[in-house]
Tab-separated table of C-alpha atoms and ligand atoms in Angstrom:
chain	number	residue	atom	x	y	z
A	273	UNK	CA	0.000	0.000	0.000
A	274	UNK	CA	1.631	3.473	-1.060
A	275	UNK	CA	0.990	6.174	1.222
A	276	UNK	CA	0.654	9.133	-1.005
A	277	UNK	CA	2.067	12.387	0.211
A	278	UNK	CA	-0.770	15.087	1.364
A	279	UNK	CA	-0.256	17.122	-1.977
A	280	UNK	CA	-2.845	20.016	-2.877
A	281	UNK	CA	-4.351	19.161	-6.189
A	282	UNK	CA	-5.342	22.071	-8.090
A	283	UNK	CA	-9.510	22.093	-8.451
A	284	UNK	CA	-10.621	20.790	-11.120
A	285	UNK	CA	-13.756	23.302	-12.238
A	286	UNK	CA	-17.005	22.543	-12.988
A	287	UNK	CA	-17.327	20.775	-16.459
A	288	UNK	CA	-20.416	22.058	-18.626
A	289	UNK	CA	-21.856	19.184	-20.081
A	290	UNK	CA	-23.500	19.964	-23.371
A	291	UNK	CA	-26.936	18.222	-24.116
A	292	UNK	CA	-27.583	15.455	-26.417
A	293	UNK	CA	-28.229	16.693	-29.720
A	294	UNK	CA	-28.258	13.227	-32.242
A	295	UNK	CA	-28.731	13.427	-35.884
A	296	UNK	CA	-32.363	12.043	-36.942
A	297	UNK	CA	-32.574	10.756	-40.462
A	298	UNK	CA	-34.912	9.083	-42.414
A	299	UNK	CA	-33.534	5.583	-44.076
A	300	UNK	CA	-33.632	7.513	-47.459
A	301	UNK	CA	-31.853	10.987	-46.242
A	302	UNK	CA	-29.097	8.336	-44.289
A	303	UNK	CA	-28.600	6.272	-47.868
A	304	UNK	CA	-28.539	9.288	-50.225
A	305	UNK	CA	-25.564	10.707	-47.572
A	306	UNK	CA	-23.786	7.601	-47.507
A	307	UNK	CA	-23.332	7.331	-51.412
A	308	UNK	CA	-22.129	11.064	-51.362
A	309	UNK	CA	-19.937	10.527	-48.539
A	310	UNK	CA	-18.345	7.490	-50.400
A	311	UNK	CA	-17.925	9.618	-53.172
A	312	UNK	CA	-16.506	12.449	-51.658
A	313	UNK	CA	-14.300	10.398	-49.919
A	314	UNK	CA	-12.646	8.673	-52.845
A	315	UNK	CA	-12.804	12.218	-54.478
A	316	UNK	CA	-10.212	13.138	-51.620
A	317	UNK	CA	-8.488	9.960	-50.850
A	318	UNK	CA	-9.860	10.195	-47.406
A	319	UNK	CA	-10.487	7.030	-44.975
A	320	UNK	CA	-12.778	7.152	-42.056
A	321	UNK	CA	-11.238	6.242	-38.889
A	322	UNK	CA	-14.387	6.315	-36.109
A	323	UNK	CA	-14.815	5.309	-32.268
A	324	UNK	CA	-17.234	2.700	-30.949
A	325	UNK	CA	-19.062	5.419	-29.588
A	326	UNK	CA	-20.097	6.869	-32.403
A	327	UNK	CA	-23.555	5.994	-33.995
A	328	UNK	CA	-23.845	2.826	-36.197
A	329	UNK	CA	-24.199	4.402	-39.445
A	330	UNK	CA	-20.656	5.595	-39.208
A	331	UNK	CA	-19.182	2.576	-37.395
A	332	UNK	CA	-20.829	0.620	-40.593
A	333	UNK	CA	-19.527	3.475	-43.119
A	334	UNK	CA	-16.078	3.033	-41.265
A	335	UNK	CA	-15.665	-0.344	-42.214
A	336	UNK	CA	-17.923	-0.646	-45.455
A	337	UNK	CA	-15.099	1.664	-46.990
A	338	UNK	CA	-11.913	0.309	-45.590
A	339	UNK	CA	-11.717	2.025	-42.142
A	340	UNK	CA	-11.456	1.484	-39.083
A	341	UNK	CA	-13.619	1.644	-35.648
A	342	UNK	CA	-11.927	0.903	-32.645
A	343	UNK	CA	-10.487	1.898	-29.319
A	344	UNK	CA	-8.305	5.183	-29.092
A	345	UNK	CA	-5.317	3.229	-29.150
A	346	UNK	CA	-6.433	1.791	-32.411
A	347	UNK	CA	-7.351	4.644	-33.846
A	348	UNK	CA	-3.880	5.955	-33.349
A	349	UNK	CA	-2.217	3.471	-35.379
A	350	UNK	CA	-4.711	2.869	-37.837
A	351	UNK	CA	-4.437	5.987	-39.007
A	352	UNK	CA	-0.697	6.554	-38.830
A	353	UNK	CA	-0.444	3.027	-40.749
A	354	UNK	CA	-3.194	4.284	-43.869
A	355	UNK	CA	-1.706	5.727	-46.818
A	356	UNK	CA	-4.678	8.199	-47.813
A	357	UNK	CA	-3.859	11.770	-47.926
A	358	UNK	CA	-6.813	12.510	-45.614
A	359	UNK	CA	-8.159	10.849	-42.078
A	360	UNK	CA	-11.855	11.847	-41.176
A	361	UNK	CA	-11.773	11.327	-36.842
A	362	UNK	CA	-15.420	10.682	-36.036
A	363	UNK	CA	-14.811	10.749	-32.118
A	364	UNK	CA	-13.631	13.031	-29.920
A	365	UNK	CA	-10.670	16.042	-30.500
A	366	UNK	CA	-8.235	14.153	-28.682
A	367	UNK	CA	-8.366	11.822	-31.137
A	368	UNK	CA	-8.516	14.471	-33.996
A	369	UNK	CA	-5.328	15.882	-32.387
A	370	UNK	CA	-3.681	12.595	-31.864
A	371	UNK	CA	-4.358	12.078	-35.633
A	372	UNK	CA	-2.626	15.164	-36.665
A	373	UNK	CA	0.147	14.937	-34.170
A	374	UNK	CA	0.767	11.479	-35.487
A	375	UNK	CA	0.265	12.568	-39.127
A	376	UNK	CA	1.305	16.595	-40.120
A	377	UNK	CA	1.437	15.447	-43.580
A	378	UNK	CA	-1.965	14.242	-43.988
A	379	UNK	CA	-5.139	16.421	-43.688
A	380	UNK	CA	-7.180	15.469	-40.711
A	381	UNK	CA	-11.258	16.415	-40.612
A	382	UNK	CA	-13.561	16.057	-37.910
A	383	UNK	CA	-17.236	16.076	-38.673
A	384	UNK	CA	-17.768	18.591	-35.359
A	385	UNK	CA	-15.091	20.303	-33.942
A	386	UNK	CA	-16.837	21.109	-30.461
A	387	UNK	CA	-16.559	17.677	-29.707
A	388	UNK	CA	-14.591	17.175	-26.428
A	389	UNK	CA	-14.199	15.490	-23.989
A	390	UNK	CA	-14.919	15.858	-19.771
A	391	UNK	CA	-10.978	14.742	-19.140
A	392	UNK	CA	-9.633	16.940	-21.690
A	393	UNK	CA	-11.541	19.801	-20.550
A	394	UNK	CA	-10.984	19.070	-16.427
A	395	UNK	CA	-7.014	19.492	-17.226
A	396	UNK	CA	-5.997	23.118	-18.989
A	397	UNK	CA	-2.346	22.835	-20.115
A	398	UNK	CA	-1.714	25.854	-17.727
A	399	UNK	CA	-2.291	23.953	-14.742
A	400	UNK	CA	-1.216	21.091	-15.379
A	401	UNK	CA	1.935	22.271	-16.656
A	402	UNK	CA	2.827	24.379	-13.453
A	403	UNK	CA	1.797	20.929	-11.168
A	404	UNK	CA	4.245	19.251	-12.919
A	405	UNK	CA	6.719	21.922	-12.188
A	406	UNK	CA	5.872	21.217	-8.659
A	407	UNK	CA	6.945	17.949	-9.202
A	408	UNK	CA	9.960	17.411	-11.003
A	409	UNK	CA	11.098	13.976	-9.733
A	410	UNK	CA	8.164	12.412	-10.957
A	411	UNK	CA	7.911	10.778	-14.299
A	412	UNK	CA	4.934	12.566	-16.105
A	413	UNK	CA	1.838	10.021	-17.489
A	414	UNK	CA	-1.207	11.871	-19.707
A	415	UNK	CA	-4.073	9.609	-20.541
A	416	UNK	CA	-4.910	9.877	-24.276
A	417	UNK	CA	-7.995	11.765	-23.557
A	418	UNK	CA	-5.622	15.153	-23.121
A	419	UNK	CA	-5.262	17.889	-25.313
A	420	UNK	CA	-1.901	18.402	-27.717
A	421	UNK	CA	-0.392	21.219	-24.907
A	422	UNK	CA	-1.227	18.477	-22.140
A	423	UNK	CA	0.377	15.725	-24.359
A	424	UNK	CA	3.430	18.172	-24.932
A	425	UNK	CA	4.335	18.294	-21.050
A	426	UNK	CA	4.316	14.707	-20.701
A	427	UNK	CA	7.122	11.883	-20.747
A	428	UNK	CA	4.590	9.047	-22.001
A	429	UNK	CA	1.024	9.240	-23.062
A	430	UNK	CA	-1.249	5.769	-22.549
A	431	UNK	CA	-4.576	4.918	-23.551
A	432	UNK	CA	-6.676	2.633	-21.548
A	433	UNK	CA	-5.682	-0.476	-23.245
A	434	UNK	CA	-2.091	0.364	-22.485
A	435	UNK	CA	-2.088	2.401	-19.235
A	436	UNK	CA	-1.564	-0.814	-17.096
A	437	UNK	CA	1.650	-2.091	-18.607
A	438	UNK	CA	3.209	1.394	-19.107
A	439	UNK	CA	2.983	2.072	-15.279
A	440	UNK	CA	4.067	-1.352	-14.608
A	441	UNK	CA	6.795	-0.885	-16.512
A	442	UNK	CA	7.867	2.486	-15.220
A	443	UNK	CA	7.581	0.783	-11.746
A	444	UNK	CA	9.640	-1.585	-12.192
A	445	UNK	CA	12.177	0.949	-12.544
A	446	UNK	CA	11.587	2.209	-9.457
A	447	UNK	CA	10.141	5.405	-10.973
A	448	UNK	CA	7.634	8.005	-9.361
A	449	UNK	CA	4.294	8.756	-11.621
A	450	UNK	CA	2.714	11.799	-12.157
A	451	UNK	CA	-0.599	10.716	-13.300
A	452	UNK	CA	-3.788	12.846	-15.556
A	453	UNK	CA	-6.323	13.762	-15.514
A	454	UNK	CA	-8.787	10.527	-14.943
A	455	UNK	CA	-8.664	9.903	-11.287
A	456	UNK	CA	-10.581	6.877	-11.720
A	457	UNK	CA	-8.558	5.421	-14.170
A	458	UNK	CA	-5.377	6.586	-12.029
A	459	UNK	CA	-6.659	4.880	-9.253
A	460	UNK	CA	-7.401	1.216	-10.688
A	461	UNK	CA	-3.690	1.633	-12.352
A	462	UNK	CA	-2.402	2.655	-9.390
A	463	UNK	CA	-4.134	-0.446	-7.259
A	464	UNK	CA	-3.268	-2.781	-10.319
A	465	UNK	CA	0.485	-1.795	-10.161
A	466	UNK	CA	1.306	-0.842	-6.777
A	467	UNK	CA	3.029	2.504	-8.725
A	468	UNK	CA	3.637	5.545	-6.402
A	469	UNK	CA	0.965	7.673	-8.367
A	470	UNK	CA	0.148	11.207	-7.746
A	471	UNK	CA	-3.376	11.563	-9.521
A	472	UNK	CA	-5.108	14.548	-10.852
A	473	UNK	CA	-8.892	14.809	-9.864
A	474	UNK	CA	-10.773	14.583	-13.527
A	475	UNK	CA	-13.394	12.489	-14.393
A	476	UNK	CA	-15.615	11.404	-17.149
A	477	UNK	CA	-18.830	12.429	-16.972
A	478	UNK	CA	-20.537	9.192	-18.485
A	479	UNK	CA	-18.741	6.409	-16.508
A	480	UNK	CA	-18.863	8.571	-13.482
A	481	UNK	CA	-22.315	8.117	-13.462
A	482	UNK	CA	-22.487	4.347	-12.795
A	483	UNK	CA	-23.934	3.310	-10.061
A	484	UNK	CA	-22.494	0.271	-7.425
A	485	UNK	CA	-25.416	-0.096	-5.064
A	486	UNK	CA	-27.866	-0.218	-8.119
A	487	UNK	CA	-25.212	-2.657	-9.888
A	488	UNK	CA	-24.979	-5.193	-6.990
A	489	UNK	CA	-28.893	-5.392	-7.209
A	490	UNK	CA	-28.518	-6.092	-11.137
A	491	UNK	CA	-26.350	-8.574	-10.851
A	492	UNK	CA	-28.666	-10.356	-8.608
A	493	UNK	CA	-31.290	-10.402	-11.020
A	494	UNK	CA	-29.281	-11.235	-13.960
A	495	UNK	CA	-26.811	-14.531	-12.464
A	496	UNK	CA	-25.195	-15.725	-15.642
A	497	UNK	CA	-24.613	-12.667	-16.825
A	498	UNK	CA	-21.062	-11.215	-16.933
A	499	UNK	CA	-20.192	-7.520	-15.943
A	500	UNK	CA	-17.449	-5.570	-18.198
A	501	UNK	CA	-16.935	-2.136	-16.780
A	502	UNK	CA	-14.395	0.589	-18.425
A	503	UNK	CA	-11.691	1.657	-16.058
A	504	UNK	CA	-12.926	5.090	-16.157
A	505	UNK	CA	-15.690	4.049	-13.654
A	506	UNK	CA	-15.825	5.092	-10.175
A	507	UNK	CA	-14.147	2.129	-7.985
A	508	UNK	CA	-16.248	0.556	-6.410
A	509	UNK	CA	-18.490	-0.134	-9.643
A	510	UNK	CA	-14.745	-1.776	-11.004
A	511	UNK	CA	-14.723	-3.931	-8.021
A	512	UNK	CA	-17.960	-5.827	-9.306
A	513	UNK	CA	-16.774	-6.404	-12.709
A	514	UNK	CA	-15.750	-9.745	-14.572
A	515	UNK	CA	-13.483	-7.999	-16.592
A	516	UNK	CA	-12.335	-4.392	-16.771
A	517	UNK	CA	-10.634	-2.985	-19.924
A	518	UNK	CA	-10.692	-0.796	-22.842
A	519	UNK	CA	-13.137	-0.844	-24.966
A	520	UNK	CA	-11.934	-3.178	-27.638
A	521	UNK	CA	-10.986	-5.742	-24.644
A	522	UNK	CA	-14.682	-5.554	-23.453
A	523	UNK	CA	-15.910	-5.913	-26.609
A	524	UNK	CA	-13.879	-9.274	-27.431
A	525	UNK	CA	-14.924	-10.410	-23.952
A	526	UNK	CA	-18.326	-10.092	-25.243
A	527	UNK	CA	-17.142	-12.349	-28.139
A	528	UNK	CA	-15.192	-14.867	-25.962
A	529	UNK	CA	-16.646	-15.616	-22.290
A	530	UNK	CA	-19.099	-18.181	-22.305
A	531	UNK	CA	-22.029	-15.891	-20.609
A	532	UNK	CA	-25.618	-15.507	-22.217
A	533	UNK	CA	-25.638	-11.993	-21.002
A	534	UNK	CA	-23.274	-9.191	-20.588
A	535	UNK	CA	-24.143	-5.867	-17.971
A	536	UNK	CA	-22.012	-3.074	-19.342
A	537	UNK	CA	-20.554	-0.336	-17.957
A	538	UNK	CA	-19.362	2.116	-20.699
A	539	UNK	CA	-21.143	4.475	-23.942
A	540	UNK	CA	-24.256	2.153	-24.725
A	541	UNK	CA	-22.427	3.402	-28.443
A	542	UNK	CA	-20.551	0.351	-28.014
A	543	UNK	CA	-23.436	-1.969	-28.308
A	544	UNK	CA	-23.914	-1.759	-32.249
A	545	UNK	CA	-19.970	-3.739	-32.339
A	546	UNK	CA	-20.798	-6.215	-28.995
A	547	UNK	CA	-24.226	-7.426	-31.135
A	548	UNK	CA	-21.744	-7.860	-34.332
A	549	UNK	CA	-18.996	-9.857	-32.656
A	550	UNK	CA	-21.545	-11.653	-29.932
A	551	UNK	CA	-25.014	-12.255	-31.961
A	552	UNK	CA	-27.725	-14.249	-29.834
A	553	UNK	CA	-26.168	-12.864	-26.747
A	554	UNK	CA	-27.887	-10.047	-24.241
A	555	UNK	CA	-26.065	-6.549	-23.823
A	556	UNK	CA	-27.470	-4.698	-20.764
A	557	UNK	CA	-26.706	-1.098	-19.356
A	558	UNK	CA	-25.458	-1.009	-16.399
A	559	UNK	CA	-27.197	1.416	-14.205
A	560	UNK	CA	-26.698	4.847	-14.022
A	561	UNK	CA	-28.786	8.067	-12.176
A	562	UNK	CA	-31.213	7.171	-14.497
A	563	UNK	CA	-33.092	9.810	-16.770
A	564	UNK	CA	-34.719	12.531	-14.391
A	565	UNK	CA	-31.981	12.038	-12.049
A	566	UNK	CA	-28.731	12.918	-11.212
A	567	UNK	CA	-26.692	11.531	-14.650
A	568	UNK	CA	-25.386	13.954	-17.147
A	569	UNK	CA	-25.165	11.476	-19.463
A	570	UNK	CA	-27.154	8.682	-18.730
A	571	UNK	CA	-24.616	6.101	-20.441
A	572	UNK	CA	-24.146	8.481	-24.063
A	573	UNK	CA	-21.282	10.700	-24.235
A	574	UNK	CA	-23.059	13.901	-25.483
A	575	UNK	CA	-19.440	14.753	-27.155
A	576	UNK	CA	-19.636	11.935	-29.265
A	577	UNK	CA	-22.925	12.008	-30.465
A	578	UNK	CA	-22.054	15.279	-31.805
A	579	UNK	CA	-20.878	13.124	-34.865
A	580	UNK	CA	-22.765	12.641	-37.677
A	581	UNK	CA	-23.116	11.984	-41.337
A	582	UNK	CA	-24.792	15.145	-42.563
A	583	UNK	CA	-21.722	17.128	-40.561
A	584	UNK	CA	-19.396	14.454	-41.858
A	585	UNK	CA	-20.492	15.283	-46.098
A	586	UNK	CA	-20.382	19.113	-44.859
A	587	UNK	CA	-16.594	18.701	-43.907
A	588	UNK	CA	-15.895	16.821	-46.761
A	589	UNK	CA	-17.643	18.776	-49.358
A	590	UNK	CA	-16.241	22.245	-47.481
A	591	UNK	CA	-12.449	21.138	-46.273
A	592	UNK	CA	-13.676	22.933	-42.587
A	593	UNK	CA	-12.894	21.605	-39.403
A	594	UNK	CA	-9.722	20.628	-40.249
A	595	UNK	CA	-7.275	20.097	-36.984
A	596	UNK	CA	-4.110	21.909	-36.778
A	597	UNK	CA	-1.538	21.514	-33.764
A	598	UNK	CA	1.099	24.143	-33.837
A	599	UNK	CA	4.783	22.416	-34.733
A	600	UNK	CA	6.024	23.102	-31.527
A	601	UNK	CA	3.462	21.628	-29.564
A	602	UNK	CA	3.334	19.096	-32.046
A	603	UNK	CA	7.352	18.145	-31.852
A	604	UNK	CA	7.202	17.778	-28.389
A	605	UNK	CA	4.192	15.575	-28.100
A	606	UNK	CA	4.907	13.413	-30.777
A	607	UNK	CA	7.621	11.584	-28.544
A	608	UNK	CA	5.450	10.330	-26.044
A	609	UNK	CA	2.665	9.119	-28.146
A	610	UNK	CA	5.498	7.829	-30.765
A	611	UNK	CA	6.881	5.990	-27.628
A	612	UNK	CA	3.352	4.632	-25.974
A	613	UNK	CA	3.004	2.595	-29.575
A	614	UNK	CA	6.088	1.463	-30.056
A	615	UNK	CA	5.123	-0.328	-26.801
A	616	UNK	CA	2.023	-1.639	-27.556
A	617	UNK	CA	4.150	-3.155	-30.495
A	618	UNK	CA	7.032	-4.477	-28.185
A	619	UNK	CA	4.582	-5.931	-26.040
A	620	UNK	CA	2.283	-7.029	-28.641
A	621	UNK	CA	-0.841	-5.619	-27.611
A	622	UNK	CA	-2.885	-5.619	-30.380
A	623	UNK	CA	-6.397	-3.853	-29.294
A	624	UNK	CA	-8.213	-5.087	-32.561
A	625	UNK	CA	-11.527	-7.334	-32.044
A	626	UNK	CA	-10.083	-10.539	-32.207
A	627	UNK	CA	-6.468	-9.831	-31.419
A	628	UNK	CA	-4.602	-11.008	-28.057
A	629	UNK	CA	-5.709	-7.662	-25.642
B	978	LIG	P1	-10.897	3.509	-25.242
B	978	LIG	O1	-9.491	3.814	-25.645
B	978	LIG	O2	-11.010	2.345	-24.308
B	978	LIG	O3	-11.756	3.325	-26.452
B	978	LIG	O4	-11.459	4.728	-24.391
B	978	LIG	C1	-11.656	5.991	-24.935
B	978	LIG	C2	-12.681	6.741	-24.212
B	978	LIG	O5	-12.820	7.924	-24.365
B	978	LIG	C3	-13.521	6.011	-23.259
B	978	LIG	O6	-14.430	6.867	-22.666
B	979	LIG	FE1	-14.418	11.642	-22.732
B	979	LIG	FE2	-16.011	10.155	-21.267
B	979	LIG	FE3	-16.811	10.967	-23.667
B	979	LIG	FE4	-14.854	9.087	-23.425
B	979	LIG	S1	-17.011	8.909	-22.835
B	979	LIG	S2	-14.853	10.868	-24.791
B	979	LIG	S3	-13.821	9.840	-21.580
B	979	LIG	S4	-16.403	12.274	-21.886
């Protein structure tokens, strides 16, 4: 047990939470899109690269032209890997930026460029920067779900299908962690590892909102089913999961473990790939607030919903929201993503449904 040093943290403000606004379409307004989406596309040698939390019409336009949708790890090095002159990020601006950071030579699009993220946002580059002043001795560890500037700062970034190794690794070597900005995520990596961490107090507004209490009672009335739970949920909801990963683990958990029924505690997004790789079997949300209550979210990042295919033919048709990362920045945070996958490569994780992690 690590006794961690009675540190101020600086506060982490109040994160607006912007409502759920999803496209609508009719089945002919999403096919007419689709065929001028493919077309622009080929037009500009583009290639969709799209979370599971996006809605299933891009997931299935991801792959039906050659893309990709996966976990942010994935993501990374799918579109690092592509040859097309142009990568369309249906996700988050992380990912957007990790694209570009990755890539300066390609163009890189995002259907809504107001799509953030609850981490991103609870750790300004500011901040952060001057606590790791405060801190020199410690080696510096940035989730993925950071902006370029925060990326910049930092001696390795992870994602959550990495995080675990990279820490155990570090602490091996005896070294200190400075950890952002998921404190739930720094906290199961820290219990996993046994790492000295020193955690910054983000969140994420949709797994925060799982519930244990009201997860204990679901298991109850659901025995053979298993529980996969993100590692961005609160701790105690982690401590009643079957398995706990990133998303592309949970999904090929879904696809492997023997269990009629799965209880799930991440973006119900993630559902449309589970029902692919796992047909026949049950996918359940776990329980949050529950609409009317307390949840900002209710299980649905409102960030990633923001994605769409009328906004995604608008960027392509226009060339707008296009992501630029000054060089600077960029230079300096290309060295600990760069490092983070050469990792996952040394270690052979390969966070693909159906690979080993
Ligand atoms: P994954 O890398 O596991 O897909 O997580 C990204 C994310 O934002 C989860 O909320
Ligand atoms: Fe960020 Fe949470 Fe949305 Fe993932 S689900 S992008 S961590 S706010």
């Amino acid at each position: 047990m690590i006794s961690q040093p009675l540190i101020r943290m600086p506060a982490v403000s109040a994160i607006n939470v912007p409502p759920m606004v999803e496209e609508q379409l009719s089945a002919t307004e999403r096919d007419r899109l689709v065929a001028r989406i493919k077309t622009l596309m080929a037009q500009h040698n583009a290639v969709l690269v799209a979370h599971y939390y996006t809605s299933a019409e891009l997931q299935d336009l991801a792959e039906a032209t050659g893309g990709c949708v996966s976990d942010s790890l994935e993501m990374a090095r799918f579109g690092h890997a592509h040859a097309a002159k142009t990568l369309i990020v249906a996700g988050v601006k992380f990912m957007g930026e990790t694209a570009k950071i990755l890539n300066p030579e390609k163009r890189v699009l995002m259907p809504d460029l107001d799509a953030n993220c609850s981490l991103d946002l609870a750790c300004p580059a500011d901040q952060f920067s001057a606590f790791c002043d405060q801190h020199p001795e410690r080696v510096v560890v940035v989730y993925a779900n950071t902006s370029a500037a925060v990326k910049a700062r930092a001696d390795w970034v992870v994602t959550s299908g990495t995080a675990v190794k990279i820490v155990a690794h570090l602490h091996a070597q005896g070294k200190k962690i400075l950890w952002a900005p998921d404190k739930y995520l720094g906290d199961y990596v820290q219990k996993t590892t046994g790492a000295d961490m020193l955690l910054w107090q983000g969140a994420c507004v949709v797994h925060e909102a799982f519930k244990a209490e009201a997860l204990a009672k679901m298991k109850l009335d659901y025995a053979d089913a298993a529980v996969l739970v993100h590692p961005e949920s609160p701790a105690a909801v982690i401590a009643l999961a079957d398995v706990v990963g990133s998303t592309t683990q949970l999904i090929n958990a879904a696809r492997t473990l023997p269990n009629p029924a799965f209880i799930v505690a991440t973006d119900n997004g993630i559902f449309h790939k589970m029902q692919a790789v796992a047909p026949g079997k049950t996918f359940l949300e776990a329980p949050t607030a529950g609409v009317g209550a307390t949840c900002k979210s209710c299980a649905h990042c409102p960030w990633m919903a923001m994605n769409g295919l009328q906004k995604l033919a608008q960027v392509l048709e226009t060339g707008a929201n296009e992501i630029l990362v000054d060089e600077p920045t960029r230079q300096r945070a290309v060295h600990s993503i760069q490092r983070m996958l050469d990792f996952a490569a040394q270690q052979q994780i390969k966070p693909s449904v159906g690979g080993n992690d």
